[in-house]
mmCIF file of C-alpha atoms in Angstrom:
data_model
loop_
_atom_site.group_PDB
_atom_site.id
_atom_site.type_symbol
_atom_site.label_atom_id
_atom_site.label_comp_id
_atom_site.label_asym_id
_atom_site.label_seq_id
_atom_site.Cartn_x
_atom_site.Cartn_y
_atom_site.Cartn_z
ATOM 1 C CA UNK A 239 9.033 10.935 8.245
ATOM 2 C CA UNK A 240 9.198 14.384 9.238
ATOM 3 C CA UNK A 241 8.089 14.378 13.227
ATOM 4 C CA UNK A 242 6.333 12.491 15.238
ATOM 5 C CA UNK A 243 2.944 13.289 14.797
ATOM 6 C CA UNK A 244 3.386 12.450 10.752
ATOM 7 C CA UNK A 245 4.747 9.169 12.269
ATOM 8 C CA UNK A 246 1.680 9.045 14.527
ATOM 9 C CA UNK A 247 -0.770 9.661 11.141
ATOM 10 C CA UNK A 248 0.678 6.594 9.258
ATOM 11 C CA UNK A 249 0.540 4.393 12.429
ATOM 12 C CA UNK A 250 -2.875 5.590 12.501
ATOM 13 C CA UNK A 251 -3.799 4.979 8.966
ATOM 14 C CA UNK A 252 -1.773 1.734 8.827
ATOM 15 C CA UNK A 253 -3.554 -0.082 11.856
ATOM 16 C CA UNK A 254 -7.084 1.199 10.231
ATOM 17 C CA UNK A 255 -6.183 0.303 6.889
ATOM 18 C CA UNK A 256 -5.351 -3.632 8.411
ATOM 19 C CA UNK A 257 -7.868 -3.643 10.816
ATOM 20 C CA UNK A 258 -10.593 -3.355 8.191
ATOM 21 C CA UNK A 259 -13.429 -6.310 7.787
ATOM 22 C CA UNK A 260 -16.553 -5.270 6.414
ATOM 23 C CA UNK A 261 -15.314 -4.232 3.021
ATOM 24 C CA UNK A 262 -11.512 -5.891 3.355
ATOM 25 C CA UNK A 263 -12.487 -8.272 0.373
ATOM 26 C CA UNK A 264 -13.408 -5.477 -2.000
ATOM 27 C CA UNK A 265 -10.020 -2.451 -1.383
ATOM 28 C CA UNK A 266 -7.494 -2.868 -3.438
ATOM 29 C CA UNK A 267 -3.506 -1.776 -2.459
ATOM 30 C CA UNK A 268 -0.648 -1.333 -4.572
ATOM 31 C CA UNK A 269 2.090 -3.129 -2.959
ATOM 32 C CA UNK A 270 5.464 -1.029 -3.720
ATOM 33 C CA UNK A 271 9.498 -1.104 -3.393
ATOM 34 C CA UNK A 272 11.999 1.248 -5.392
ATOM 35 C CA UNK A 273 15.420 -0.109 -5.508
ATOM 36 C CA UNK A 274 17.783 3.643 -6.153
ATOM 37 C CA UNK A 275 21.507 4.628 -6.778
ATOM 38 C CA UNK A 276 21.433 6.318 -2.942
ATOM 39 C CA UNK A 277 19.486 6.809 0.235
ATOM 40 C CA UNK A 278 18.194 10.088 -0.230
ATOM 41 C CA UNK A 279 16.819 11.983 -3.732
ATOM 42 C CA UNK A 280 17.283 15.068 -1.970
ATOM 43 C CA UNK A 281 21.366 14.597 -2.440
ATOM 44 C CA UNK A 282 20.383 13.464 -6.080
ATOM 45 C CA UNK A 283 19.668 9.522 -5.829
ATOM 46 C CA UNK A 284 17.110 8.404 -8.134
ATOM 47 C CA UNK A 285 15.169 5.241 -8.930
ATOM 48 C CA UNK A 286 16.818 3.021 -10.610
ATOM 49 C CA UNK A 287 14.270 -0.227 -10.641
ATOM 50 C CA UNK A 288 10.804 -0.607 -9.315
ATOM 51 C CA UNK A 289 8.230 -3.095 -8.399
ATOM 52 C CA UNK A 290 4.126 -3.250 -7.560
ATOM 53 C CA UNK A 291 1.799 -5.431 -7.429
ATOM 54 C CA UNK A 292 -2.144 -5.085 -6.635
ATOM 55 C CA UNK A 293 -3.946 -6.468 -4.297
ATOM 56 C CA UNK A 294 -7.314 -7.823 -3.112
ATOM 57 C CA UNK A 295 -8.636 -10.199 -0.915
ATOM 58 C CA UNK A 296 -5.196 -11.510 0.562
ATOM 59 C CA UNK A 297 -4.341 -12.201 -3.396
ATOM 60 C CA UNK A 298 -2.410 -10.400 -6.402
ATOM 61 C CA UNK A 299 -4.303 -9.639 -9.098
ATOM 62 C CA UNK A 300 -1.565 -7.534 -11.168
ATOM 63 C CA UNK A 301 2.164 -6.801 -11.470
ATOM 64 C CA UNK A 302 4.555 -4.206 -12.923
ATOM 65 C CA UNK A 303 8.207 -3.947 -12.960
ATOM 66 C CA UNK A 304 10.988 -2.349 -15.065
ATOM 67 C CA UNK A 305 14.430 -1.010 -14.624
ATOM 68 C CA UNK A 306 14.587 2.726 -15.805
ATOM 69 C CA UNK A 307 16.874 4.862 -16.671
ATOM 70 C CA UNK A 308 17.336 8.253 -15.344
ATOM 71 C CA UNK A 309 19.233 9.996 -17.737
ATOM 72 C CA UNK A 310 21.659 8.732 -20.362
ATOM 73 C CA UNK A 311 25.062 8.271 -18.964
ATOM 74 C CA UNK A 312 23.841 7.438 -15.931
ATOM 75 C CA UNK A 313 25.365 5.778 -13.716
ATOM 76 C CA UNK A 314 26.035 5.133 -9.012
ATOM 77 C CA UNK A 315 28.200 3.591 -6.760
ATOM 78 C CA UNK A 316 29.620 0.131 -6.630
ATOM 79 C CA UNK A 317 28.145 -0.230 -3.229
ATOM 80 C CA UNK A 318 25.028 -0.307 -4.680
ATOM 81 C CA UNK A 319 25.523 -3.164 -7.580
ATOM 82 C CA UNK A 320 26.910 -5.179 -4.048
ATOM 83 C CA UNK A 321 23.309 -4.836 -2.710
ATOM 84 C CA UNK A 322 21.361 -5.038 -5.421
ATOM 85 C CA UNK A 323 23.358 -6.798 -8.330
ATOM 86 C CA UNK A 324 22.328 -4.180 -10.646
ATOM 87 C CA UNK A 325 24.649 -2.658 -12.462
ATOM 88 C CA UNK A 326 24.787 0.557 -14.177
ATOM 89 C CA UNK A 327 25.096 -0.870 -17.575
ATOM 90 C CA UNK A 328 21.566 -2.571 -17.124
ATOM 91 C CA UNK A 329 20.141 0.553 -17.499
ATOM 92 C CA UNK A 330 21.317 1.172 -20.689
ATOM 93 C CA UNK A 331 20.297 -1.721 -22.517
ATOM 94 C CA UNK A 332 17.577 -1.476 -25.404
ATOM 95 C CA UNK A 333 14.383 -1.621 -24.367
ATOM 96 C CA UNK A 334 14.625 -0.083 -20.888
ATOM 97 C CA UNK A 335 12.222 3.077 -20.144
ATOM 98 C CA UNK A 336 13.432 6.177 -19.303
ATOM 99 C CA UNK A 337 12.501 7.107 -15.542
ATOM 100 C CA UNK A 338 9.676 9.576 -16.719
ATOM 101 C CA UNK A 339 7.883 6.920 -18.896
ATOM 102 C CA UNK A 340 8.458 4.413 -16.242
ATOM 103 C CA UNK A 341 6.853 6.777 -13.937
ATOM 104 C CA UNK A 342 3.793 7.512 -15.751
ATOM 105 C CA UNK A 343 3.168 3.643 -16.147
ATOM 106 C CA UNK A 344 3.287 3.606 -12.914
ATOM 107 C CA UNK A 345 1.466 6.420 -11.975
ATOM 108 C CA UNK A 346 -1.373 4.734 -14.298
ATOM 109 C CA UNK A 347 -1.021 1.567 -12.336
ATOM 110 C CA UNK A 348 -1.129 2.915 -8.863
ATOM 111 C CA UNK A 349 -4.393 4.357 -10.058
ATOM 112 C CA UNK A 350 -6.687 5.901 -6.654
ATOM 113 C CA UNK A 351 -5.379 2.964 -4.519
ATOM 114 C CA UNK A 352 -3.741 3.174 -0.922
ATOM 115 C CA UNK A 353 0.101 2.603 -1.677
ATOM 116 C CA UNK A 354 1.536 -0.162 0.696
ATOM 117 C CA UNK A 355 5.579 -0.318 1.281
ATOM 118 C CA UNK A 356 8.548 -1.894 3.917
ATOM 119 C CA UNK A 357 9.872 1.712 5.480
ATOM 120 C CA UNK A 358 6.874 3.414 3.435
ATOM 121 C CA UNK A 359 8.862 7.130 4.205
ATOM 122 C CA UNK A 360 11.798 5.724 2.172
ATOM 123 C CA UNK A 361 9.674 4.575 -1.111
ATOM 124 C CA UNK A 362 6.986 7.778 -0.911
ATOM 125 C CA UNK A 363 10.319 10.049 -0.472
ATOM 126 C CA UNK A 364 11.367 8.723 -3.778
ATOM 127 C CA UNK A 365 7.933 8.567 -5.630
ATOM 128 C CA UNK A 366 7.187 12.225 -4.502
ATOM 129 C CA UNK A 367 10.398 13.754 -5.896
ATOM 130 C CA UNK A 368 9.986 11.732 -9.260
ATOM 131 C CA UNK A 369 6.470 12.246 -9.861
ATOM 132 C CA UNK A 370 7.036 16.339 -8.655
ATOM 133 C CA UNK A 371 10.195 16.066 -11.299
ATOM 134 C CA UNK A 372 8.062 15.042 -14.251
ATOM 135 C CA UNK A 373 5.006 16.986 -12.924
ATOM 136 C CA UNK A 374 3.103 13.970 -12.280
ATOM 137 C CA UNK A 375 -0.014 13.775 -9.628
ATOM 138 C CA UNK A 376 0.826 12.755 -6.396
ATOM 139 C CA UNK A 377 -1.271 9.959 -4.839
ATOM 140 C CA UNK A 378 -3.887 11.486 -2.407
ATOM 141 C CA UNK A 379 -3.899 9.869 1.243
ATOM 142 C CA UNK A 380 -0.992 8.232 3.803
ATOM 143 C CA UNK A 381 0.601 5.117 2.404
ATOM 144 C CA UNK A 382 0.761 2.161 5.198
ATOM 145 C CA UNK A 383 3.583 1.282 6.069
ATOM 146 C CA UNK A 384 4.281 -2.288 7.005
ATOM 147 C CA UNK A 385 7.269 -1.499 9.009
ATOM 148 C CA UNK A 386 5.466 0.726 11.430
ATOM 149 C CA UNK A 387 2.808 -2.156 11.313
ATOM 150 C CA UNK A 388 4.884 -4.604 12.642
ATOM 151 C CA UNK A 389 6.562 -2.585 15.571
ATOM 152 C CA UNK A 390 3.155 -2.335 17.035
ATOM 153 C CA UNK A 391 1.371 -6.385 16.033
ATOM 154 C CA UNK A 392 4.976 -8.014 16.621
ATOM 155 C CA UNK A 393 6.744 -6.432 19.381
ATOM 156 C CA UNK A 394 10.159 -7.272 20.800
ATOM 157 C CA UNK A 395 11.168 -8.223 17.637
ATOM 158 C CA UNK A 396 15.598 -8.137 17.267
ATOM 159 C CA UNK A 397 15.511 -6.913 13.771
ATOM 160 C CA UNK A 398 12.651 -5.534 11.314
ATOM 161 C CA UNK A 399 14.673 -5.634 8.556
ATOM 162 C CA UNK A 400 11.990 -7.096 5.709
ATOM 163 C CA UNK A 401 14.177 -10.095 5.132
ATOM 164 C CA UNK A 402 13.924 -11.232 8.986
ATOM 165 C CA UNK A 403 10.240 -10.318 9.370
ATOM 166 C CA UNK A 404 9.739 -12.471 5.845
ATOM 167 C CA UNK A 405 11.275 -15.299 7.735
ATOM 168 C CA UNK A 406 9.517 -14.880 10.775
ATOM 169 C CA UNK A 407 6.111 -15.368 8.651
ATOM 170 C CA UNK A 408 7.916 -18.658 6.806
ATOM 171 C CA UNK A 409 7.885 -16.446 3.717
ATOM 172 C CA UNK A 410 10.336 -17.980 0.641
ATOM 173 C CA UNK A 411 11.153 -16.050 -2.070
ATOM 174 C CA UNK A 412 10.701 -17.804 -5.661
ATOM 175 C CA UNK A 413 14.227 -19.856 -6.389
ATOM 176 C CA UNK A 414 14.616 -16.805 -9.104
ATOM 177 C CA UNK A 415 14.530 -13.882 -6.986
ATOM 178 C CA UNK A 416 16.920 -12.572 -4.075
ATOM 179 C CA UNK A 417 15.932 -9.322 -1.832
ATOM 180 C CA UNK A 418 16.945 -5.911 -2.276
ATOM 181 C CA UNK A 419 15.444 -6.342 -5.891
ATOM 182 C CA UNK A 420 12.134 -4.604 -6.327
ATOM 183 C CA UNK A 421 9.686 -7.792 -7.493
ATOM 184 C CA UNK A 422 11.041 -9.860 -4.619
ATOM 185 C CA UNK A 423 10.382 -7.212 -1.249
ATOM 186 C CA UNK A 424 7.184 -6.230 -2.882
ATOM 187 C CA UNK A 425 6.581 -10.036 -3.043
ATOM 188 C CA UNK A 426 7.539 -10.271 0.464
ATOM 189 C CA UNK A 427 6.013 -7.041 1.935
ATOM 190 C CA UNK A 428 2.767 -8.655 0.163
ATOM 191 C CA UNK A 429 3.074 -11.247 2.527
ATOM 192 C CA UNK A 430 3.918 -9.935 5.269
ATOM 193 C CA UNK A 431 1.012 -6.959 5.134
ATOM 194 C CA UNK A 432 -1.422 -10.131 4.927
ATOM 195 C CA UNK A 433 -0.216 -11.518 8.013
ATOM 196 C CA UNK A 434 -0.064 -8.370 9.891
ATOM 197 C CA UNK A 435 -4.027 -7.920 8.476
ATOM 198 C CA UNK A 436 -5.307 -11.067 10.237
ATOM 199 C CA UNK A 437 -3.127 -9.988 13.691
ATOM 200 C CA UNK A 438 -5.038 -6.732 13.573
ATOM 201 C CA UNK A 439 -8.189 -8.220 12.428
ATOM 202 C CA UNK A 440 -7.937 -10.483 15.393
ATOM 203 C CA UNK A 441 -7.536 -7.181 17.943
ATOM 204 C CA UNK A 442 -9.733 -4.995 16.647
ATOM 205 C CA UNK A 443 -11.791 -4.002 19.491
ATOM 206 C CA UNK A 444 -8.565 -3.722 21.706
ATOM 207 C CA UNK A 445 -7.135 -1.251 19.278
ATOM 208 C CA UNK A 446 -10.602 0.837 19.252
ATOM 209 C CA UNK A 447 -10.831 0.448 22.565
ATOM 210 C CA UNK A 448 -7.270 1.948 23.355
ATOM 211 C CA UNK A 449 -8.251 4.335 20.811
ATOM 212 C CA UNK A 450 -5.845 3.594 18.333
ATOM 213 C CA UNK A 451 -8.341 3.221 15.592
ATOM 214 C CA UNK A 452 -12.118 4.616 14.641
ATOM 215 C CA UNK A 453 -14.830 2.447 15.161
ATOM 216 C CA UNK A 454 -15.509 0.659 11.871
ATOM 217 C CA UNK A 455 -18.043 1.472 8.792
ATOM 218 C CA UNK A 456 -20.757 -1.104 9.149
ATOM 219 C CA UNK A 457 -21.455 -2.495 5.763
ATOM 220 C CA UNK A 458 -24.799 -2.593 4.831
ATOM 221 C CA UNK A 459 -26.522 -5.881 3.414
ATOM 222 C CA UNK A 460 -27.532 -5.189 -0.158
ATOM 223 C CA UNK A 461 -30.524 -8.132 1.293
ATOM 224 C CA UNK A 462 -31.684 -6.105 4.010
ATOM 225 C CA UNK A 463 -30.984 -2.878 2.080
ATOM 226 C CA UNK A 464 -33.342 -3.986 -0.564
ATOM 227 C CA UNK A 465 -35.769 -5.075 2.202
ATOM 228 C CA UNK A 466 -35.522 -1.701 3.821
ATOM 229 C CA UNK A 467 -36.580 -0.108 0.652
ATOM 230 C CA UNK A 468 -39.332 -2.645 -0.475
ATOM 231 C CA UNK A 469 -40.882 -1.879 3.273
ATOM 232 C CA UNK A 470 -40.298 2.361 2.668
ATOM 233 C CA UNK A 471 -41.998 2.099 -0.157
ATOM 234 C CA UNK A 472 -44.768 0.044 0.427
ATOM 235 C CA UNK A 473 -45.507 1.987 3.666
ATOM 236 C CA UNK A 474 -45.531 5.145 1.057
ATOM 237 C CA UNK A 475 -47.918 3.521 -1.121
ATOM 238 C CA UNK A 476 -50.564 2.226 2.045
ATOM 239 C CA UNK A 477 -49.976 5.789 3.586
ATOM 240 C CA UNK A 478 -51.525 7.156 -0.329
ATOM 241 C CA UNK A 479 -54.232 5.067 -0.164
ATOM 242 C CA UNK A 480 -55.183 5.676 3.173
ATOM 243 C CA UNK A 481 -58.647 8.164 3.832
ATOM 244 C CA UNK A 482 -58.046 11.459 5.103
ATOM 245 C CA UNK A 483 -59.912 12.066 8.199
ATOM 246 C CA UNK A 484 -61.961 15.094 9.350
ATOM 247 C CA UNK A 485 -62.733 15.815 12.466
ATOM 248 C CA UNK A 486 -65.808 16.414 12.970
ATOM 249 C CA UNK A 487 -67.591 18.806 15.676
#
């Protein structure tokens, strides 16, 4: 992140975003991890694989993810096949998507929902300089960011690596997948931003209290709503039908 106070803002919207109830069963999040040829895309390191997955109510609902290809010929460090186990020929095979079309599929899953991600500055980094590169809309809002999450609900923690954390929560990745591919840390971050819901779920009122978060919305009963109108209304009616009275001398 840039400074502090942007680090402040995600904190901010992160803890809200978790410590939601009343309408926690209806938001959906798209769940997201890039895996790129380099740390930064400001010293030209571009996605090179990506994963997402939507969710509501504590459950995944869809998936997407490709390898793409930046440009023809492209191709990165060893270093990074040791990490990953892709390899720069992967990109080239038939069939793989270019980075742009990979991008607007993604762009078209992502849809108006609140992006979730492990190190969320590293990912939104990334998604900002492709999306700006094939002039693509930039998600409105914060994304919340599960690593910030978990330095505030699980303190004094040695390592918040996503692999540890993943353990911590007795988290397994399928038999097929390993980590530092996309599908698997957006599997795990899934997991892991469903635990760290129910911890800030649980401490809601200390966190408004300590003024970390806004009070919540109250959700109001479509029951009592309908109610509330049946009783407007028939007060509107009986006040109709009442006599106007003159006073008299």
């Amino acid at each position: 992140y840039e400074d502090q106070e942007e680090i402040n803002r995600v904190c901010e919207q992160s803890l809200s975003q978790a410590a939601e109830v009343e309408f926690a069963d209806e938001i959906e999040y798209c769940v997201l991890d890039f895996e790129t040829s380099g740390f930064s895309p400001r010293v030209g390191a571009r996605i090179i694989e990506l994963g997402a997955a939507i969710v509501r109510d504590k459950t995944i609902i869809d998936e997407f993810t490709t390898l793409c290809c930046p440009q023809p010929g492209f191709t990165f460090p060893k270093k990074i096949t040791e990490v990953t186990s892709i390899k720069p020929n992967m990109l080239h095979v038939e069939g793989i998507p270019t980075c742009q079309e990979a991008m607007r599929k993604l762009s078209n899953f992502i849809g108006d929902r609140v992006i979730i991600a492990h190190n969320a500055s590293f990912d939104w980094r990334f998604l900002v300089a492709e999306f700006e590169r094939y002039e693509i809309s930039i998600p409105s809002g914060l994304p919340v960011c599960t690593l910030i999450l978990s330095k505030r609900l699980l303190p004094k923690q040695s390592t918040y690596r996503l692999a540890s954390l993943a353990e911590l929560i007795d988290f397994t990745p399928p038999s097929n997948c390993s980590y530092h591919r996309a599908m698997t840390d957006v599997y795990a971050t899934t997991e892991l931003w469903f635990h760290l819901q129910d911890l800030a779920q649980e401490s809601r009122e200390d966190l408004v209290k300590a003024g970390e978060i806004k009070p919540p919305k109250q959700k109001k009963n479509s029951t009592n709503a309908h109610k509330d109108n049946v009783k407007t209304k028939g007060k509107e009616n009986r006040l109709k039908n009442t006599p106007t009275l003159v006073a008299t001398a």
